[in-house]
mmCIF file with all atom_site columns, C-alpha atoms and ligand atoms in Angstrom:
data_model
loop_
_atom_site.group_PDB
_atom_site.id
_atom_site.type_symbol
_atom_site.label_atom_id
_atom_site.label_alt_id
_atom_site.label_comp_id
_atom_site.label_asym_id
_atom_site.label_entity_id
_atom_site.label_seq_id
_atom_site.pdbx_PDB_ins_code
_atom_site.Cartn_x
_atom_site.Cartn_y
_atom_site.Cartn_z
_atom_site.occupancy
_atom_site.B_iso_or_equiv
_atom_site.pdbx_formal_charge
_atom_site.auth_seq_id
_atom_site.auth_comp_id
_atom_site.auth_asym_id
_atom_site.auth_atom_id
_atom_site.pdbx_PDB_model_num
ATOM   1   C  CA  . MET A 1 1   ? 87.840  107.216 89.012  1.00 0.00 ? 53  MET A CA  1
ATOM   2   C  CA  . SER A 1 2   ? 86.826  106.982 92.629  1.00 0.00 ? 54  SER A CA  1
ATOM   3   C  CA  . LEU A 1 3   ? 88.699  108.274 95.532  1.00 0.00 ? 55  LEU A CA  1
ATOM   4   C  CA  . TRP A 1 4   ? 89.410  104.837 96.588  1.00 0.00 ? 56  TRP A CA  1
ATOM   5   C  CA  . THR A 1 5   ? 91.024  103.658 93.449  1.00 0.00 ? 57  THR A CA  1
ATOM   6   C  CA  . SER A 1 6   ? 92.979  106.673 92.508  1.00 0.00 ? 58  SER A CA  1
ATOM   7   C  CA  . THR A 1 7   ? 96.645  106.195 92.359  1.00 0.00 ? 59  THR A CA  1
ATOM   8   C  CA  . LEU A 1 8   ? 97.287  109.501 93.895  1.00 0.00 ? 60  LEU A CA  1
ATOM   9   C  CA  . ILE A 1 9   ? 95.848  108.444 97.245  1.00 0.00 ? 61  ILE A CA  1
ATOM   10  C  CA  . GLY A 1 10  ? 98.389  108.682 99.944  1.00 0.00 ? 62  GLY A CA  1
ATOM   11  C  CA  . LEU A 1 11  ? 97.578  108.621 103.543 1.00 0.00 ? 63  LEU A CA  1
ATOM   12  C  CA  . LEU A 1 12  ? 93.910  108.836 104.415 1.00 0.00 ? 64  LEU A CA  1
ATOM   13  C  CA  . CYS A 1 13  ? 93.622  109.619 108.113 1.00 0.00 ? 65  CYS A CA  1
ATOM   14  C  CA  . LEU A 1 14  ? 90.333  108.676 109.614 1.00 0.00 ? 66  LEU A CA  1
ATOM   15  C  CA  . THR A 1 15  ? 88.772  109.811 112.871 1.00 0.00 ? 67  THR A CA  1
ATOM   16  C  CA  . ALA A 1 16  ? 86.962  107.478 115.090 1.00 0.00 ? 68  ALA A CA  1
ATOM   17  C  CA  . PHE A 1 17  ? 85.247  105.018 112.714 1.00 0.00 ? 69  PHE A CA  1
ATOM   18  C  CA  . PRO A 1 18  ? 86.660  102.473 110.326 1.00 0.00 ? 70  PRO A CA  1
ATOM   19  C  CA  . ALA A 1 19  ? 85.448  103.129 106.780 1.00 0.00 ? 71  ALA A CA  1
ATOM   20  C  CA  . GLN A 1 20  ? 85.595  101.061 103.572 1.00 0.00 ? 72  GLN A CA  1
ATOM   21  C  CA  . ALA A 1 21  ? 88.938  99.892  102.143 1.00 0.00 ? 73  ALA A CA  1
ATOM   22  C  CA  . GLN A 1 22  ? 91.304  102.650 101.220 1.00 0.00 ? 74  GLN A CA  1
ATOM   23  C  CA  . GLU A 1 23  ? 94.289  102.594 99.075  1.00 0.00 ? 75  GLU A CA  1
ATOM   24  C  CA  . LEU A 1 24  ? 97.794  103.726 99.933  1.00 0.00 ? 76  LEU A CA  1
ATOM   25  C  CA  . SER A 1 25  ? 100.073 104.120 97.040  1.00 0.00 ? 77  SER A CA  1
ATOM   26  C  CA  . TYR A 1 26  ? 102.791 106.437 95.850  1.00 0.00 ? 78  TYR A CA  1
ATOM   27  C  CA  . ASP A 1 27  ? 103.577 107.484 92.240  1.00 0.00 ? 79  ASP A CA  1
ATOM   28  C  CA  . SER A 1 28  ? 107.155 106.451 92.321  1.00 0.00 ? 80  SER A CA  1
ATOM   29  C  CA  . LYS A 1 29  ? 110.204 106.448 94.460  1.00 0.00 ? 81  LYS A CA  1
ATOM   30  C  CA  . PRO A 1 30  ? 110.507 109.466 96.807  1.00 0.00 ? 82  PRO A CA  1
ATOM   31  C  CA  . THR A 1 31  ? 112.824 112.240 95.873  1.00 0.00 ? 83  THR A CA  1
ATOM   32  C  CA  . LEU A 1 32  ? 115.710 112.754 98.272  1.00 0.00 ? 84  LEU A CA  1
ATOM   33  C  CA  . LEU A 1 33  ? 116.763 116.355 99.232  1.00 0.00 ? 85  LEU A CA  1
ATOM   34  C  CA  . GLU A 1 34  ? 119.742 117.195 101.370 1.00 0.00 ? 86  GLU A CA  1
ATOM   35  C  CA  . GLU A 1 35  ? 119.186 119.990 103.880 1.00 0.00 ? 87  GLU A CA  1
ATOM   36  C  CA  . ALA A 1 36  ? 122.456 121.170 105.312 1.00 0.00 ? 88  ALA A CA  1
ATOM   37  C  CA  . ASP A 1 37  ? 121.874 124.818 105.821 1.00 0.00 ? 89  ASP A CA  1
ATOM   38  C  CA  . ARG A 1 38  ? 119.979 124.844 109.154 1.00 0.00 ? 90  ARG A CA  1
ATOM   39  C  CA  . PRO A 1 39  ? 121.494 125.442 112.466 1.00 0.00 ? 91  PRO A CA  1
ATOM   40  C  CA  . ALA A 1 40  ? 122.092 122.320 114.428 1.00 0.00 ? 92  ALA A CA  1
ATOM   41  C  CA  . GLU A 1 41  ? 120.842 123.519 117.796 1.00 0.00 ? 93  GLU A CA  1
ATOM   42  C  CA  . LYS A 1 42  ? 118.578 126.423 117.560 1.00 0.00 ? 94  LYS A CA  1
ATOM   43  C  CA  . LEU A 1 43  ? 114.745 125.912 117.617 1.00 0.00 ? 95  LEU A CA  1
ATOM   44  C  CA  . PRO A 1 44  ? 113.063 127.274 114.384 1.00 0.00 ? 96  PRO A CA  1
ATOM   45  C  CA  . ARG A 1 45  ? 110.934 130.302 114.851 1.00 0.00 ? 97  ARG A CA  1
ATOM   46  C  CA  . ARG A 1 46  ? 107.192 130.266 115.184 1.00 0.00 ? 98  ARG A CA  1
ATOM   47  C  CA  . LEU A 1 47  ? 105.648 130.931 111.801 1.00 0.00 ? 99  LEU A CA  1
ATOM   48  C  CA  . ASP A 1 48  ? 103.220 133.853 111.215 1.00 0.00 ? 100 ASP A CA  1
ATOM   49  C  CA  . PHE A 1 49  ? 100.088 132.544 109.497 1.00 0.00 ? 101 PHE A CA  1
ATOM   50  C  CA  . ARG A 1 50  ? 97.957  135.655 109.098 1.00 0.00 ? 102 ARG A CA  1
ATOM   51  C  CA  . HIS A 1 51  ? 96.624  134.219 105.839 1.00 0.00 ? 103 HIS A CA  1
ATOM   52  C  CA  . LYS A 1 52  ? 95.449  131.018 107.312 1.00 0.00 ? 104 LYS A CA  1
ATOM   53  C  CA  . ASP A 1 53  ? 92.067  130.547 108.982 1.00 0.00 ? 105 ASP A CA  1
ATOM   54  C  CA  . PHE A 1 54  ? 91.747  131.027 112.806 1.00 0.00 ? 106 PHE A CA  1
ATOM   55  C  CA  . GLU A 1 55  ? 91.391  127.227 113.594 1.00 0.00 ? 107 GLU A CA  1
ATOM   56  C  CA  . LEU A 1 56  ? 94.482  126.168 111.587 1.00 0.00 ? 108 LEU A CA  1
ATOM   57  C  CA  . THR A 1 57  ? 96.506  129.057 113.048 1.00 0.00 ? 109 THR A CA  1
ATOM   58  C  CA  . GLN A 1 58  ? 95.499  128.312 116.519 1.00 0.00 ? 110 GLN A CA  1
ATOM   59  C  CA  . ALA A 1 59  ? 96.168  124.591 116.137 1.00 0.00 ? 111 ALA A CA  1
ATOM   60  C  CA  . TYR A 1 60  ? 99.536  125.301 114.727 1.00 0.00 ? 112 TYR A CA  1
ATOM   61  C  CA  . GLN A 1 61  ? 100.416 127.702 117.595 1.00 0.00 ? 113 GLN A CA  1
ATOM   62  C  CA  . ASP A 1 62  ? 99.234  125.226 120.166 1.00 0.00 ? 114 ASP A CA  1
ATOM   63  C  CA  . VAL A 1 63  ? 101.205 122.427 118.602 1.00 0.00 ? 115 VAL A CA  1
ATOM   64  C  CA  . PHE A 1 64  ? 104.421 124.602 118.215 1.00 0.00 ? 116 PHE A CA  1
ATOM   65  C  CA  . GLN A 1 65  ? 104.127 125.590 121.871 1.00 0.00 ? 117 GLN A CA  1
ATOM   66  C  CA  . ILE A 1 66  ? 103.739 121.980 123.062 1.00 0.00 ? 118 ILE A CA  1
ATOM   67  C  CA  . LEU A 1 67  ? 106.601 120.793 120.990 1.00 0.00 ? 119 LEU A CA  1
ATOM   68  C  CA  . SER A 1 68  ? 108.931 123.669 121.842 1.00 0.00 ? 120 SER A CA  1
ATOM   69  C  CA  . ASP A 1 69  ? 109.217 122.450 125.452 1.00 0.00 ? 121 ASP A CA  1
ATOM   70  C  CA  . GLN A 1 70  ? 110.970 119.341 126.590 1.00 0.00 ? 122 GLN A CA  1
ATOM   71  C  CA  . ASN A 1 71  ? 108.132 117.023 127.486 1.00 0.00 ? 123 ASN A CA  1
ATOM   72  C  CA  . ALA A 1 72  ? 106.875 113.550 126.843 1.00 0.00 ? 124 ALA A CA  1
ATOM   73  C  CA  . CYS A 1 73  ? 105.145 114.771 123.615 1.00 0.00 ? 125 CYS A CA  1
ATOM   74  C  CA  . SER A 1 74  ? 108.178 116.456 122.078 1.00 0.00 ? 126 SER A CA  1
ATOM   75  C  CA  . SER A 1 75  ? 110.260 113.452 122.997 1.00 0.00 ? 127 SER A CA  1
ATOM   76  C  CA  . PHE A 1 76  ? 107.975 111.218 121.070 1.00 0.00 ? 128 PHE A CA  1
ATOM   77  C  CA  . TYR A 1 77  ? 108.973 113.257 118.006 1.00 0.00 ? 129 TYR A CA  1
ATOM   78  C  CA  . GLY A 1 78  ? 112.625 113.220 118.773 1.00 0.00 ? 130 GLY A CA  1
ATOM   79  C  CA  . GLY A 1 79  ? 112.853 116.428 120.785 1.00 0.00 ? 131 GLY A CA  1
ATOM   80  C  CA  . PRO A 1 80  ? 111.842 120.033 120.381 1.00 0.00 ? 132 PRO A CA  1
ATOM   81  C  CA  . ARG A 1 81  ? 114.175 120.917 117.525 1.00 0.00 ? 133 ARG A CA  1
ATOM   82  C  CA  . ASN A 1 82  ? 113.296 118.058 115.323 1.00 0.00 ? 134 ASN A CA  1
ATOM   83  C  CA  . ALA A 1 83  ? 109.570 118.383 116.035 1.00 0.00 ? 135 ALA A CA  1
ATOM   84  C  CA  . THR A 1 84  ? 109.134 122.016 115.478 1.00 0.00 ? 136 THR A CA  1
ATOM   85  C  CA  . THR A 1 85  ? 111.430 121.829 112.294 1.00 0.00 ? 137 THR A CA  1
ATOM   86  C  CA  . VAL A 1 86  ? 109.068 119.349 110.579 1.00 0.00 ? 138 VAL A CA  1
ATOM   87  C  CA  . LEU A 1 87  ? 105.958 121.095 111.914 1.00 0.00 ? 139 LEU A CA  1
ATOM   88  C  CA  . ASN A 1 88  ? 107.155 124.275 110.293 1.00 0.00 ? 140 ASN A CA  1
ATOM   89  C  CA  . ASP A 1 89  ? 107.721 122.604 107.027 1.00 0.00 ? 141 ASP A CA  1
ATOM   90  C  CA  . PHE A 1 90  ? 104.510 120.750 107.118 1.00 0.00 ? 142 PHE A CA  1
ATOM   91  C  CA  . VAL A 1 91  ? 101.765 123.182 108.109 1.00 0.00 ? 143 VAL A CA  1
ATOM   92  C  CA  . PRO A 1 92  ? 102.300 125.838 105.527 1.00 0.00 ? 144 PRO A CA  1
ATOM   93  C  CA  . HIS A 1 93  ? 101.244 123.301 102.788 1.00 0.00 ? 145 HIS A CA  1
ATOM   94  C  CA  . VAL A 1 94  ? 98.016  122.392 104.627 1.00 0.00 ? 146 VAL A CA  1
ATOM   95  C  CA  . LYS A 1 95  ? 94.901  123.571 102.701 1.00 0.00 ? 147 LYS A CA  1
ATOM   96  C  CA  . ALA A 1 96  ? 91.292  123.187 103.895 1.00 0.00 ? 148 ALA A CA  1
ATOM   97  C  CA  . HIS A 1 97  ? 88.876  121.476 101.458 1.00 0.00 ? 149 HIS A CA  1
ATOM   98  C  CA  . ARG A 1 98  ? 85.781  119.323 101.824 1.00 0.00 ? 150 ARG A CA  1
ATOM   99  C  CA  . LEU A 1 99  ? 86.518  115.616 102.029 1.00 0.00 ? 151 LEU A CA  1
ATOM   100 C  CA  . LEU A 1 100 ? 84.423  112.457 102.848 1.00 0.00 ? 152 LEU A CA  1
ATOM   101 C  CA  . LYS A 1 101 ? 82.889  112.805 106.390 1.00 0.00 ? 153 LYS A CA  1
ATOM   102 C  CA  . GLU A 1 102 ? 84.995  109.871 107.642 1.00 0.00 ? 154 GLU A CA  1
ATOM   103 C  CA  . LEU A 1 103 ? 88.243  111.712 106.974 1.00 0.00 ? 155 LEU A CA  1
ATOM   104 C  CA  . SER A 1 104 ? 89.725  114.398 109.112 1.00 0.00 ? 156 SER A CA  1
ATOM   105 C  CA  . PHE A 1 105 ? 92.969  114.848 107.069 1.00 0.00 ? 157 PHE A CA  1
ATOM   106 C  CA  . GLN A 1 106 ? 94.361  113.520 103.846 1.00 0.00 ? 158 GLN A CA  1
ATOM   107 C  CA  . MET A 1 107 ? 97.964  113.447 102.613 1.00 0.00 ? 159 MET A CA  1
ATOM   108 C  CA  . THR A 1 108 ? 98.397  112.447 98.925  1.00 0.00 ? 160 THR A CA  1
ATOM   109 C  CA  . GLY A 1 109 ? 100.957 112.325 96.113  1.00 0.00 ? 161 GLY A CA  1
ATOM   110 C  CA  . ARG A 1 110 ? 104.581 111.543 95.889  1.00 0.00 ? 162 ARG A CA  1
ATOM   111 C  CA  . PRO A 1 111 ? 106.437 111.830 99.197  1.00 0.00 ? 163 PRO A CA  1
ATOM   112 C  CA  . ILE A 1 112 ? 109.558 113.936 99.232  1.00 0.00 ? 164 ILE A CA  1
ATOM   113 C  CA  . MET A 1 113 ? 112.254 112.753 101.529 1.00 0.00 ? 165 MET A CA  1
ATOM   114 C  CA  . ILE A 1 114 ? 114.213 115.322 103.414 1.00 0.00 ? 166 ILE A CA  1
ATOM   115 C  CA  . HIS A 1 115 ? 117.557 114.591 105.396 1.00 0.00 ? 167 HIS A CA  1
ATOM   116 C  CA  . ASN A 1 116 ? 119.525 116.960 107.348 1.00 0.00 ? 168 ASN A CA  1
ATOM   117 C  CA  . PRO A 1 117 ? 123.079 115.382 107.659 1.00 0.00 ? 169 PRO A CA  1
ATOM   118 C  CA  . ILE A 1 118 ? 124.007 117.752 110.438 1.00 0.00 ? 170 ILE A CA  1
ATOM   119 C  CA  . THR A 1 119 ? 121.240 116.966 112.836 1.00 0.00 ? 171 THR A CA  1
ATOM   120 C  CA  . GLY A 1 120 ? 120.507 113.538 111.355 1.00 0.00 ? 172 GLY A CA  1
ATOM   121 C  CA  . LEU A 1 121 ? 116.794 114.509 111.010 1.00 0.00 ? 173 LEU A CA  1
ATOM   122 C  CA  . SER A 1 122 ? 114.945 112.598 108.248 1.00 0.00 ? 174 SER A CA  1
ATOM   123 C  CA  . TYR A 1 123 ? 111.335 113.194 107.407 1.00 0.00 ? 175 TYR A CA  1
ATOM   124 C  CA  . ARG A 1 124 ? 108.928 113.196 104.411 1.00 0.00 ? 176 ARG A CA  1
ATOM   125 C  CA  . LEU A 1 125 ? 106.439 115.686 103.013 1.00 0.00 ? 177 LEU A CA  1
ATOM   126 C  CA  . PHE A 1 126 ? 103.583 114.832 100.543 1.00 0.00 ? 178 PHE A CA  1
ATOM   127 C  CA  . ASP A 1 127 ? 102.456 116.765 97.541  1.00 0.00 ? 179 ASP A CA  1
ATOM   128 C  CA  . THR A 1 128 ? 99.242  117.799 99.153  1.00 0.00 ? 180 THR A CA  1
ATOM   129 C  CA  . ALA A 1 129 ? 98.019  117.974 102.722 1.00 0.00 ? 181 ALA A CA  1
ATOM   130 C  CA  . THR A 1 130 ? 94.297  118.575 103.059 1.00 0.00 ? 182 THR A CA  1
ATOM   131 C  CA  . VAL A 1 131 ? 92.265  119.171 106.235 1.00 0.00 ? 183 VAL A CA  1
ATOM   132 C  CA  . ASN A 1 132 ? 88.632  118.346 105.970 1.00 0.00 ? 184 ASN A CA  1
ATOM   133 C  CA  . SER A 1 133 ? 86.645  121.619 105.982 1.00 0.00 ? 185 SER A CA  1
ATOM   134 C  CA  . ASP A 1 134 ? 83.637  119.553 106.926 1.00 0.00 ? 186 ASP A CA  1
ATOM   135 C  CA  . GLY A 1 135 ? 85.238  117.182 109.325 1.00 0.00 ? 187 GLY A CA  1
ATOM   136 C  CA  . SER A 1 136 ? 86.356  116.843 112.943 1.00 0.00 ? 188 SER A CA  1
ATOM   137 C  CA  . PHE A 1 137 ? 89.036  119.646 112.702 1.00 0.00 ? 189 PHE A CA  1
ATOM   138 C  CA  . TYR A 1 138 ? 86.477  122.377 112.226 1.00 0.00 ? 190 TYR A CA  1
ATOM   139 C  CA  . ARG A 1 139 ? 83.074  121.050 113.094 1.00 0.00 ? 191 ARG A CA  1
ATOM   140 C  CA  . ARG A 1 140 ? 81.533  120.189 116.399 1.00 0.00 ? 192 ARG A CA  1
ATOM   141 C  CA  . ARG A 1 141 ? 78.891  117.410 116.642 1.00 0.00 ? 193 ARG A CA  1
ATOM   142 C  CA  . LEU A 1 142 ? 75.684  119.119 117.330 1.00 0.00 ? 194 LEU A CA  1
ATOM   143 C  CA  . ASP A 1 143 ? 73.529  116.029 117.387 1.00 0.00 ? 195 ASP A CA  1
ATOM   144 C  CA  . SER A 1 144 ? 74.688  113.420 119.848 1.00 0.00 ? 196 SER A CA  1
ATOM   145 C  CA  . LEU A 1 145 ? 72.825  110.703 117.881 1.00 0.00 ? 197 LEU A CA  1
ATOM   146 C  CA  . ARG A 1 146 ? 75.027  111.228 114.884 1.00 0.00 ? 198 ARG A CA  1
ATOM   147 C  CA  . ARG A 1 147 ? 78.370  109.512 114.531 1.00 0.00 ? 199 ARG A CA  1
ATOM   148 C  CA  . PHE A 1 148 ? 80.079  112.362 112.495 1.00 0.00 ? 200 PHE A CA  1
ATOM   149 C  CA  . PRO A 1 149 ? 82.032  114.439 112.825 1.00 0.00 ? 201 PRO A CA  1
ATOM   150 C  CA  . ALA A 1 150 ? 83.717  111.938 115.022 1.00 0.00 ? 202 ALA A CA  1
ATOM   151 C  CA  . ASP A 1 151 ? 85.713  112.218 118.224 1.00 0.00 ? 203 ASP A CA  1
ATOM   152 C  CA  . VAL A 1 152 ? 89.515  112.596 117.787 1.00 0.00 ? 204 VAL A CA  1
ATOM   153 C  CA  . GLY A 1 153 ? 90.804  110.245 120.300 1.00 0.00 ? 205 GLY A CA  1
ATOM   154 C  CA  . SER A 1 154 ? 88.966  110.977 123.454 1.00 0.00 ? 206 SER A CA  1
ATOM   155 C  CA  . PHE A 1 155 ? 88.474  114.625 122.429 1.00 0.00 ? 207 PHE A CA  1
ATOM   156 C  CA  . PRO A 1 156 ? 85.189  115.926 120.962 1.00 0.00 ? 208 PRO A CA  1
ATOM   157 C  CA  . PRO A 1 157 ? 85.378  117.207 117.331 1.00 0.00 ? 209 PRO A CA  1
ATOM   158 C  CA  . GLY A 1 158 ? 85.910  120.914 116.674 1.00 0.00 ? 210 GLY A CA  1
ATOM   159 C  CA  . THR A 1 159 ? 87.768  121.466 120.000 1.00 0.00 ? 211 THR A CA  1
ATOM   160 C  CA  . ARG A 1 160 ? 91.142  122.911 120.434 1.00 0.00 ? 212 ARG A CA  1
ATOM   161 C  CA  . GLN A 1 161 ? 92.410  119.596 121.710 1.00 0.00 ? 213 GLN A CA  1
ATOM   162 C  CA  . ALA A 1 162 ? 91.025  117.657 118.736 1.00 0.00 ? 214 ALA A CA  1
ATOM   163 C  CA  . ARG A 1 163 ? 92.524  120.110 116.234 1.00 0.00 ? 215 ARG A CA  1
ATOM   164 C  CA  . ALA A 1 164 ? 95.990  119.833 117.871 1.00 0.00 ? 216 ALA A CA  1
ATOM   165 C  CA  . LEU A 1 165 ? 95.721  116.021 118.039 1.00 0.00 ? 217 LEU A CA  1
ATOM   166 C  CA  . ILE A 1 166 ? 94.936  115.865 114.348 1.00 0.00 ? 218 ILE A CA  1
ATOM   167 C  CA  . LEU A 1 167 ? 98.113  117.844 113.450 1.00 0.00 ? 219 LEU A CA  1
ATOM   168 C  CA  . LEU A 1 168 ? 100.141 115.809 115.865 1.00 0.00 ? 220 LEU A CA  1
ATOM   169 C  CA  . HIS A 1 169 ? 98.761  112.564 114.324 1.00 0.00 ? 221 HIS A CA  1
ATOM   170 C  CA  . GLU A 1 170 ? 99.861  113.740 110.776 1.00 0.00 ? 222 GLU A CA  1
ATOM   171 C  CA  . LEU A 1 171 ? 103.282 114.800 112.090 1.00 0.00 ? 223 LEU A CA  1
ATOM   172 C  CA  . GLY A 1 172 ? 103.770 111.182 113.173 1.00 0.00 ? 224 GLY A CA  1
ATOM   173 C  CA  . HIS A 1 173 ? 103.346 109.970 109.632 1.00 0.00 ? 225 HIS A CA  1
ATOM   174 C  CA  . LEU A 1 174 ? 106.125 112.402 108.521 1.00 0.00 ? 226 LEU A CA  1
ATOM   175 C  CA  . MET A 1 175 ? 108.836 111.538 110.988 1.00 0.00 ? 227 MET A CA  1
ATOM   176 C  CA  . GLU A 1 176 ? 111.190 108.568 111.338 1.00 0.00 ? 228 GLU A CA  1
ATOM   177 C  CA  . GLY A 1 177 ? 111.959 106.961 114.686 1.00 0.00 ? 229 GLY A CA  1
ATOM   178 C  CA  . GLN A 1 178 ? 115.394 105.893 115.746 1.00 0.00 ? 230 GLN A CA  1
ATOM   179 C  CA  . ASP A 1 179 ? 114.780 102.492 114.165 1.00 0.00 ? 231 ASP A CA  1
ATOM   180 C  CA  . GLY A 1 180 ? 114.241 104.018 110.806 1.00 0.00 ? 232 GLY A CA  1
ATOM   181 C  CA  . SER A 1 181 ? 110.427 103.337 110.630 1.00 0.00 ? 233 SER A CA  1
ATOM   182 C  CA  . TRP A 1 182 ? 107.760 106.003 110.804 1.00 0.00 ? 234 TRP A CA  1
ATOM   183 C  CA  . LEU A 1 183 ? 106.610 107.077 114.094 1.00 0.00 ? 235 LEU A CA  1
ATOM   184 C  CA  . ILE A 1 184 ? 103.235 105.839 113.417 1.00 0.00 ? 236 ILE A CA  1
ATOM   185 C  CA  . PRO A 1 185 ? 102.460 103.277 110.676 1.00 0.00 ? 237 PRO A CA  1
ATOM   186 C  CA  . ASP A 1 186 ? 100.684 104.252 107.328 1.00 0.00 ? 238 ASP A CA  1
ATOM   187 C  CA  . ASP A 1 187 ? 96.901  103.947 107.879 1.00 0.00 ? 239 ASP A CA  1
ATOM   188 C  CA  . GLY A 1 188 ? 95.395  104.852 104.566 1.00 0.00 ? 240 GLY A CA  1
ATOM   189 C  CA  . HIS A 1 189 ? 93.966  101.310 104.246 1.00 0.00 ? 241 HIS A CA  1
ATOM   190 C  CA  . ASP A 1 190 ? 92.549  100.934 107.597 1.00 0.00 ? 242 ASP A CA  1
ATOM   191 C  CA  . GLY A 1 191 ? 90.488  103.029 109.901 1.00 0.00 ? 243 GLY A CA  1
ATOM   192 C  CA  . ALA A 1 192 ? 91.344  100.842 112.912 1.00 0.00 ? 244 ALA A CA  1
ATOM   193 C  CA  . VAL A 1 193 ? 94.998  101.426 112.325 1.00 0.00 ? 245 VAL A CA  1
ATOM   194 C  CA  . SER A 1 194 ? 94.246  105.174 112.197 1.00 0.00 ? 246 SER A CA  1
ATOM   195 C  CA  . ASN A 1 195 ? 92.382  105.116 115.431 1.00 0.00 ? 247 ASN A CA  1
ATOM   196 C  CA  . ARG A 1 196 ? 95.284  103.278 117.150 1.00 0.00 ? 248 ARG A CA  1
ATOM   197 C  CA  . ASN A 1 197 ? 97.719  105.745 115.714 1.00 0.00 ? 249 ASN A CA  1
ATOM   198 C  CA  . THR A 1 198 ? 95.599  108.607 117.176 1.00 0.00 ? 250 THR A CA  1
ATOM   199 C  CA  . LEU A 1 199 ? 95.513  106.879 120.518 1.00 0.00 ? 251 LEU A CA  1
ATOM   200 C  CA  . LEU A 1 200 ? 99.307  106.276 120.399 1.00 0.00 ? 252 LEU A CA  1
ATOM   201 C  CA  . VAL A 1 201 ? 99.896  110.052 119.854 1.00 0.00 ? 253 VAL A CA  1
ATOM   202 C  CA  . GLN A 1 202 ? 97.448  110.906 122.397 1.00 0.00 ? 254 GLN A CA  1
ATOM   203 C  CA  . ARG A 1 203 ? 99.091  108.773 125.060 1.00 0.00 ? 255 ARG A CA  1
ATOM   204 C  CA  . ALA A 1 204 ? 102.412 110.498 124.457 1.00 0.00 ? 256 ALA A CA  1
ATOM   205 C  CA  . CYS A 1 205 ? 100.756 114.078 124.427 1.00 0.00 ? 257 CYS A CA  1
ATOM   206 C  CA  . ARG A 1 206 ? 97.731  113.727 126.698 1.00 0.00 ? 258 ARG A CA  1
ATOM   207 C  CA  . VAL A 1 207 ? 99.099  116.040 129.470 1.00 0.00 ? 259 VAL A CA  1
ATOM   208 C  CA  . GLN A 1 208 ? 99.915  118.835 127.072 1.00 0.00 ? 260 GLN A CA  1
ATOM   209 C  CA  . LEU A 1 209 ? 96.677  118.398 125.078 1.00 0.00 ? 261 LEU A CA  1
ATOM   210 C  CA  . GLU A 1 210 ? 94.640  118.609 128.282 1.00 0.00 ? 262 GLU A CA  1
ATOM   211 C  CA  . ALA A 1 211 ? 96.274  121.689 129.281 1.00 0.00 ? 263 ALA A CA  1
ATOM   212 C  CA  . LEU A 1 212 ? 94.898  123.447 126.200 1.00 0.00 ? 264 LEU A CA  1
ATOM   213 C  CA  . LYS A 1 213 ? 91.971  125.662 127.249 1.00 0.00 ? 265 LYS A CA  1
HETATM 214 ZN ZN1 . LIG B 2 .   ? 96.890  108.557 109.902 1.00 0.00 ? 309 LIG B ZN1 1
#
């Protein structure tokens, strides 16, 4: 069964170029978990990722730092507490594997819905979250005539800014806005939508991303 027809395909997040049609489907209705045991006000602690690779660890730390402050980027995700809470639940599940070159990140499987009745925070997590070990997160584009690995928004692939933007894009798929819709729409079917999503996140987080050295 090809990647495109598998029923396990969830969100296929492309980088800068549309690819062929992709399928977004879920196995069944999401599971609902109640999370009532977290403090309502305190920010979660920054996680220690000694077992993860350098690039993923640095990207997590950069994004955690960005989202810990009150700024336009953290506001896009509902504020520092909500943003860092979901980031901390999401990143430990991320694994690096080789994917199609068009993909920078892929989330698949049945989404689990999590709701904290104290904070009102609702978000989802997928069974698997895979960052492409051969894509724009890790690899720089050594040959300017090649299209891949592609830019991430306006940032060259393999840069600190590109990696942070990839994580921020995925975070947007996991979190609900005030109107109950996802912060960015599902884009597993459509590379153009994925690119628009990346630019939407980049617009909210540009100042913080450009400050990364
Ligand atoms: Zn996406």
